[in-house]
XYZ file of C-alpha atoms in Angstrom:
396
model
C -2.050 -27.633 -35.217
C -3.359 -26.926 -31.707
C -7.070 -26.654 -31.393
C -8.465 -23.539 -29.910
C -11.173 -23.845 -27.331
C -14.412 -22.387 -28.600
C -16.249 -19.932 -26.392
C -19.930 -19.261 -26.589
C -20.822 -16.126 -28.470
C -22.494 -13.223 -26.769
C -25.738 -14.007 -28.574
C -25.617 -17.628 -27.427
C -24.933 -16.642 -23.848
C -27.713 -14.140 -23.949
C -30.108 -16.756 -25.342
C -29.382 -19.253 -22.595
C -32.404 -19.377 -20.256
C -31.921 -17.981 -16.816
C -32.526 -20.237 -13.809
C -36.250 -20.627 -13.148
C -37.276 -19.520 -16.640
C -38.951 -21.769 -19.147
C -38.648 -21.223 -22.884
C -41.672 -19.797 -24.679
C -42.504 -21.836 -27.790
C -42.393 -19.801 -30.985
C -45.799 -18.811 -32.357
C -47.178 -21.190 -34.936
C -49.115 -20.514 -38.079
C -47.749 -17.017 -38.647
C -45.606 -15.628 -41.386
C -43.178 -13.948 -39.033
C -40.426 -16.549 -39.511
C -39.275 -15.191 -42.873
C -38.929 -11.960 -44.738
C -40.966 -11.496 -47.881
C -37.971 -12.638 -49.968
C -37.721 -15.978 -48.173
C -34.764 -15.029 -45.961
C -35.193 -16.174 -42.325
C -35.828 -13.448 -39.814
C -33.279 -12.950 -37.057
C -34.187 -14.688 -33.825
C -36.078 -12.533 -31.367
C -34.334 -12.385 -28.042
C -37.525 -12.347 -26.009
C -38.675 -15.765 -27.250
C -36.709 -17.290 -24.372
C -38.350 -15.184 -21.703
C -40.737 -16.609 -19.176
C -44.248 -15.795 -20.544
C -45.188 -14.082 -17.300
C -42.175 -11.768 -17.623
C -42.518 -11.202 -21.361
C -44.544 -8.006 -21.316
C -42.380 -6.439 -18.592
C -39.135 -7.278 -20.382
C -40.354 -5.874 -23.676
C -41.898 -2.750 -22.247
C -38.690 -1.887 -20.408
C -36.908 -1.378 -23.733
C -36.481 2.380 -24.250
C -36.749 2.232 -28.020
C -40.374 1.101 -27.907
C -41.964 4.501 -27.336
C -40.142 6.028 -30.282
C -40.975 3.078 -32.518
C -44.659 3.124 -31.676
C -45.263 6.866 -31.567
C -43.433 7.797 -34.758
C -45.558 8.837 -37.712
C -46.593 5.591 -39.424
C -48.201 4.724 -42.728
C -51.368 2.721 -42.059
C -53.940 1.590 -44.640
C -52.541 4.042 -47.165
C -53.086 7.043 -44.861
C -50.528 9.005 -42.905
C -51.163 8.560 -39.192
C -49.570 11.072 -36.876
C -49.021 9.611 -33.417
C -46.427 11.899 -31.914
C -46.338 12.132 -28.111
C -50.032 12.402 -27.317
C -50.965 12.853 -23.686
C -52.342 9.425 -22.757
C -54.959 10.822 -20.391
C -56.495 12.979 -23.124
C -56.378 10.543 -26.033
C -59.686 10.342 -27.868
C -61.151 7.002 -29.062
C -60.017 7.491 -32.676
C -56.424 8.052 -31.544
C -56.639 5.003 -29.280
C -57.943 2.901 -32.174
C -55.171 4.171 -34.433
C -52.538 3.314 -31.855
C -54.030 -0.141 -31.426
C -53.902 -0.686 -35.176
C -50.206 0.196 -35.290
C -49.466 -2.003 -32.277
C -50.767 -4.967 -34.255
C -47.669 -4.729 -36.463
C -45.220 -4.487 -33.553
C -42.583 -7.259 -33.707
C -43.654 -8.611 -30.321
C -47.333 -9.020 -31.219
C -46.850 -12.714 -32.238
C -45.171 -13.352 -28.888
C -47.985 -11.714 -26.962
C -50.480 -13.683 -29.046
C -48.684 -16.947 -28.196
C -48.711 -16.042 -24.516
C -52.402 -15.110 -24.684
C -53.215 -18.600 -25.967
C -52.465 -19.855 -22.465
C -54.553 -17.186 -20.739
C -58.260 -16.477 -20.227
C -59.619 -13.393 -21.991
C -62.852 -12.035 -20.515
C -64.207 -9.203 -22.663
C -66.179 -6.460 -20.883
C -68.575 -4.555 -23.162
C -71.047 -1.807 -22.290
C -73.871 -2.301 -24.740
C -73.637 -2.519 -28.534
C -73.788 0.709 -30.529
C -72.414 -0.673 -33.820
C -73.900 -4.071 -34.649
C -71.804 -4.489 -37.824
C -68.531 -3.905 -36.019
C -69.673 -6.115 -33.132
C -70.520 -8.911 -35.566
C -67.066 -8.631 -37.120
C -65.503 -8.929 -33.671
C -67.519 -12.062 -32.938
C -66.471 -13.547 -36.299
C -62.879 -12.830 -35.304
C -63.390 -14.651 -32.026
C -64.753 -17.709 -33.824
C -61.647 -17.834 -36.024
C -58.962 -17.076 -33.444
C -60.363 -18.130 -30.079
C -62.551 -20.589 -28.180
C -65.670 -18.809 -26.886
C -66.729 -20.261 -23.526
C -69.761 -19.834 -21.293
C -70.022 -18.656 -17.708
C -70.891 -22.236 -16.782
C -67.674 -23.474 -18.399
C -65.648 -21.038 -16.309
C -67.493 -22.191 -13.185
C -66.837 -25.830 -14.083
C -63.124 -25.128 -14.546
C -62.989 -23.470 -11.117
C -64.999 -26.254 -9.461
C -63.041 -29.137 -11.000
C -59.698 -27.299 -10.904
C -59.153 -27.982 -14.598
C -57.865 -25.190 -16.862
C -60.083 -23.988 -19.674
C -59.079 -24.805 -23.274
C -56.349 -22.690 -24.895
C -57.495 -19.327 -26.290
C -60.647 -19.322 -24.151
C -62.711 -16.117 -24.334
C -65.784 -15.175 -22.292
C -67.980 -12.312 -23.554
C -69.616 -10.148 -20.864
C -71.724 -6.975 -20.738
C -71.848 -4.519 -17.845
C -74.985 -2.490 -16.994
C -77.044 -4.441 -19.580
C -78.878 -1.762 -21.523
C -81.479 -2.811 -24.104
C -78.910 -3.096 -26.882
C -77.757 -6.348 -25.272
C -81.194 -7.747 -26.115
C -81.799 -6.006 -29.446
C -78.288 -6.038 -30.968
C -76.001 -8.388 -29.054
C -78.301 -11.371 -28.569
C -79.128 -11.884 -32.291
C -75.442 -11.640 -33.235
C -74.396 -14.027 -30.477
C -77.181 -16.492 -31.219
C -76.395 -16.599 -34.953
C -72.788 -17.548 -34.187
C -73.483 -19.824 -31.230
C -71.419 -17.716 -28.823
C -72.498 -17.634 -25.150
C -72.224 -14.507 -23.015
C -73.037 -12.999 -19.615
C -74.865 -9.755 -18.769
C -74.437 -8.041 -15.398
C -77.585 -6.196 -14.367
C -78.290 -3.043 -12.310
C -81.406 -4.282 -10.583
C -83.129 -0.991 -9.659
C -83.303 -0.007 -13.344
C -85.051 -3.195 -14.502
C -88.563 -2.423 -15.752
C -88.045 1.363 -15.655
C -87.283 4.171 -18.098
C -84.625 5.760 -15.923
C -81.266 6.618 -17.479
C -78.010 5.430 -15.984
C -77.014 7.884 -13.262
C -73.800 8.944 -15.026
C -75.747 9.764 -18.217
C -78.285 11.662 -16.158
C -75.602 13.667 -14.332
C -73.921 14.643 -17.603
C -77.230 15.773 -19.133
C -78.242 17.771 -16.048
C -74.873 19.526 -15.805
C -75.107 20.539 -19.492
C -78.566 21.981 -18.862
C -77.896 24.275 -15.963
C -77.635 21.748 -13.153
C -75.441 22.795 -10.239
C -74.319 21.145 -7.009
C -72.431 22.628 -4.090
C -69.811 19.882 -4.094
C -69.245 20.071 -7.839
C -67.071 22.827 -9.210
C -66.949 20.910 -12.444
C -64.834 23.072 -14.680
C -64.594 21.052 -17.881
C -67.578 18.691 -18.394
C -65.214 15.749 -18.764
C -64.317 16.133 -15.075
C -67.886 15.691 -13.821
C -67.963 11.892 -13.718
C -64.514 11.455 -12.099
C -65.513 13.955 -9.395
C -68.792 12.173 -8.697
C -67.078 8.784 -8.564
C -64.472 10.108 -6.139
C -67.098 11.292 -3.636
C -68.322 9.272 -0.671
C -71.567 7.657 -1.769
C -73.883 9.906 0.337
C -72.254 12.985 -1.222
C -72.668 11.532 -4.706
C -76.371 10.926 -4.120
C -76.851 14.394 -2.650
C -75.043 16.024 -5.565
C -77.226 14.131 -8.040
C -80.316 15.376 -6.216
C -79.054 18.961 -6.390
C -78.382 18.581 -10.113
C -81.945 17.346 -10.645
C -83.469 20.234 -8.701
C -81.432 22.991 -10.340
C -81.326 21.827 -13.986
C -83.443 23.578 -16.619
C -84.585 20.303 -18.197
C -85.192 16.747 -17.162
C -83.119 14.095 -18.937
C -84.852 12.026 -21.615
C -86.149 8.637 -20.545
C -84.204 5.501 -21.387
C -86.090 2.257 -21.787
C -84.432 -0.434 -19.708
C -84.694 -4.209 -19.752
C -87.715 -5.842 -18.121
C -87.859 -9.040 -16.043
C -89.247 -10.818 -19.135
C -86.247 -9.568 -21.133
C -83.888 -11.103 -18.581
C -85.559 -14.466 -19.113
C -85.304 -14.050 -22.895
C -81.598 -13.331 -22.591
C -81.036 -16.339 -20.366
C -82.992 -18.597 -22.722
C -80.853 -17.266 -25.588
C -77.573 -18.260 -23.942
C -76.777 -15.027 -22.057
C -76.323 -15.738 -18.347
C -77.511 -13.029 -15.940
C -75.260 -11.738 -13.172
C -75.395 -9.200 -10.328
C -74.079 -5.656 -10.819
C -75.578 -4.178 -7.592
C -78.816 -2.242 -7.153
C -77.693 1.194 -8.306
C -74.081 0.921 -9.533
C -72.301 2.924 -6.818
C -68.520 2.923 -6.456
C -68.319 0.363 -3.658
C -65.008 1.719 -2.430
C -66.814 4.981 -1.563
C -69.650 3.253 0.318
C -69.908 2.348 3.990
C -70.208 -1.287 5.050
C -73.991 -1.199 5.306
C -74.403 0.255 1.811
C -72.048 -2.335 0.307
C -74.125 -5.133 1.803
C -77.456 -3.543 0.835
C -76.388 -2.917 -2.775
C -75.350 -6.544 -3.286
C -78.075 -8.331 -1.344
C -80.866 -6.138 -2.718
C -79.875 -6.941 -6.308
C -79.359 -10.598 -5.400
C -82.888 -10.922 -4.018
C -84.465 -9.149 -6.990
C -82.624 -11.280 -9.548
C -83.450 -14.471 -7.681
C -87.135 -13.489 -7.761
C -87.145 -12.666 -11.483
C -85.029 -15.602 -12.654
C -86.320 -18.256 -10.300
C -82.742 -19.089 -9.283
C -79.941 -17.159 -7.549
C -77.214 -15.598 -9.685
C -73.735 -17.062 -9.266
C -71.622 -14.273 -10.810
C -70.951 -10.663 -9.859
C -69.218 -7.772 -11.620
C -67.782 -5.056 -9.392
C -69.216 -1.627 -10.310
C -66.498 0.598 -11.746
C -64.325 -2.506 -12.048
C -62.416 -2.334 -8.772
C -62.233 -5.128 -6.211
C -63.662 -4.492 -2.758
C -62.842 -6.995 0.032
C -66.059 -6.177 1.925
C -68.053 -6.971 -1.206
C -66.193 -10.254 -1.618
C -67.148 -11.238 1.924
C -70.838 -10.607 1.172
C -70.566 -12.540 -2.094
C -69.092 -15.532 -0.292
C -71.936 -15.447 2.236
C -74.513 -15.423 -0.591
C -72.878 -18.337 -2.403
C -71.407 -16.497 -5.386
C -68.821 -18.524 -7.264
C -67.396 -15.990 -9.726
C -66.546 -12.293 -9.491
C -65.227 -10.074 -12.289
C -63.012 -6.990 -12.278
C -62.448 -4.473 -15.071
C -58.676 -4.157 -14.779
C -57.906 -4.524 -18.516
C -55.797 -7.645 -18.085
C -55.722 -11.253 -19.206
C -56.085 -13.895 -16.501
C -54.958 -17.503 -16.076
C -56.974 -20.248 -17.796
C -57.701 -21.567 -14.311
C -58.510 -18.440 -12.267
C -56.412 -18.192 -9.107
C -59.033 -16.081 -7.343
C -62.520 -16.947 -8.678
C -64.037 -13.794 -7.150
C -61.345 -11.594 -8.717
C -61.243 -12.558 -12.400
C -59.601 -10.047 -14.727
C -61.392 -8.593 -17.747
C -60.403 -6.650 -20.859
C -62.275 -3.440 -21.701
C -63.556 -3.416 -25.279
C -66.195 -1.525 -27.236
C -68.439 -2.617 -30.090
C -66.902 0.142 -32.253
C -63.311 -1.046 -31.686
C -61.534 -1.744 -34.969
C -60.550 -5.332 -35.721
C -56.855 -4.463 -35.681
C -57.065 -2.909 -32.245
C -59.343 -5.755 -31.157
C -56.480 -8.163 -31.982
C -54.000 -6.238 -29.837
C -56.458 -6.207 -26.921
C -57.003 -9.973 -27.184
C -53.256 -10.602 -27.255
C -52.659 -8.451 -24.178
C -50.277 -6.134 -26.038
C -52.536 -3.069 -26.009
C -53.358 -3.467 -22.291
C -49.643 -3.870 -21.501
C -48.844 -0.769 -23.543
C -51.482 1.209 -21.647
C -50.064 0.145 -18.304
C -46.591 1.082 -19.484
C -47.883 4.512 -20.473
C -49.920 4.674 -17.242
C -52.965 5.332 -19.407
C -56.331 5.021 -17.720
C -58.991 2.732 -19.169
C -62.421 4.316 -19.633
């Protein structure tokens, strides 16, 4: 009987790696290999994708939006997530979406990919110490918390950080970093970094964006601000050239019916207490302007002024900088190089390589102390950030 020549099946052909791609090892330690009845799950096509192309390949699939936005049962409650405008999604809806994303079939693949990346978490204070503590406990179980010094050592020695490395950072550094974050971090032995707005240290001045919101809600007016809805105030101020922003703030102060309440800020002694407790101190400019809206002189003054103040208070120069509003500015990078800075951090809501390619442009993930654990998992894996980019959803 003549033998027929076997031909590879469509599935086999599709599973064969393309030239230049390397197979992604299947995630370990998860129960995704079998159904509840013991039957093996069908192989997932994307396991053979290059890790760097994984999120793009998955997000290009048209069925994803329907699968993720359909009404879903979650924690015994009916969650309606039908076609919400991404730009007007409130935090509860974002948390709910993040919780559902955790059960997406590709979450184990994103988690496996994230193990080979560096996750830098960018907080803004701690408003819920219980939730923040739960997040830190999660990090201890799933990740390898690292210090700013460890990141610097990896960059200096050109050796990648350990798998699942996570660095915790805080922008603006309000007093909750001292009163809420430091005790929680210290109890668990997790290091962190706080980026400081130098002109607020030792004062009771509110952050300028909080002040502007308060003044506008209490009769404050400015010629350049036809605010409309209050939610548009901050984007309009950020979009202005820096001199116009400062002038508009002055006009709001003069015309408002009430002055904003004071806000106790960190003191120089508090900065030393944070550093002694394992929280490194970094530069976040003098007054937190949007550097892209500043002229060259202002960019230099904002960075060098904060650098000199921090060096005086700490007794040593800071080595790390966080770009205000999260965006990279090449003029700022030039000044940082002149001052000897070794690390610079963005707020682009992305994972980065375990050995940063551009030490003055390290990616960070936006997270809040109130973020649910389920959404926290999808942020750490990179799935929630990838979903946001796919939806072109802005990160607050």
